[in-house]
């Protein structure tokens, strides 16, 4: 994982499965607010003077959304998010047509090996490196 220098990048960090492998620009969003039986995040960034702008494939590769009350991660690729203004997750509800459930704990979208545990580790083989400049 490489952390961007300063706060001007649209992604929170870069991850890759192995040294020299493909890199993924990841934006992390968190939510703890229950709204209409689901938890919502917005795949947007706030800009000065221009309001909110949607992330695009030019900006990031993956949205890593953490549903804090149930400690669940969703990792939809930004290409799948499209022009959605918000993403609503229903980790506690069974649905016939779950919209984002296929990306629940889908660490493989970062090119890593999926294993047990939660968060950035616990069996997930994701390399990281702190950016020093």
Phi, psi and omega in degrees: 000132175246131179266136179292149178278124183079198181235025184267350179280154180277347180252156180276322178198171178244136179232153173211155186285325179209156181306127180085355179279180179297143180257148181235124176276123188241131172251127182262132175232145178232151178214145176224000185265123177276126181219121182052047177069007179226172179248134190240140169230156177250124178278058183226163172239146176273135179238153178285122176079348182243004180072211181266138177237137177291145172287147177234176178296340177285336185267310186217168177252325187220141169260122176257103184256122181257120175269098191298316184299332181246003179052055179237140177250141172240137184231065178284136173295144182297332177298329178278333180291323179061228184262017181299136178274339177208156177240126179246129182247142182235071184291343183257002187237130172280137182223149177285331181231069181290126187285314187244006185299332179294343179258007177291122182052034183271064184297341180296341177295342176268009177082006183267173175274129182277135179217193181278173176095177182237159175080199184272074180162216177054048179103348178274124184264081180246123178282152176213157180209129177285138177279130184257349178226000000 
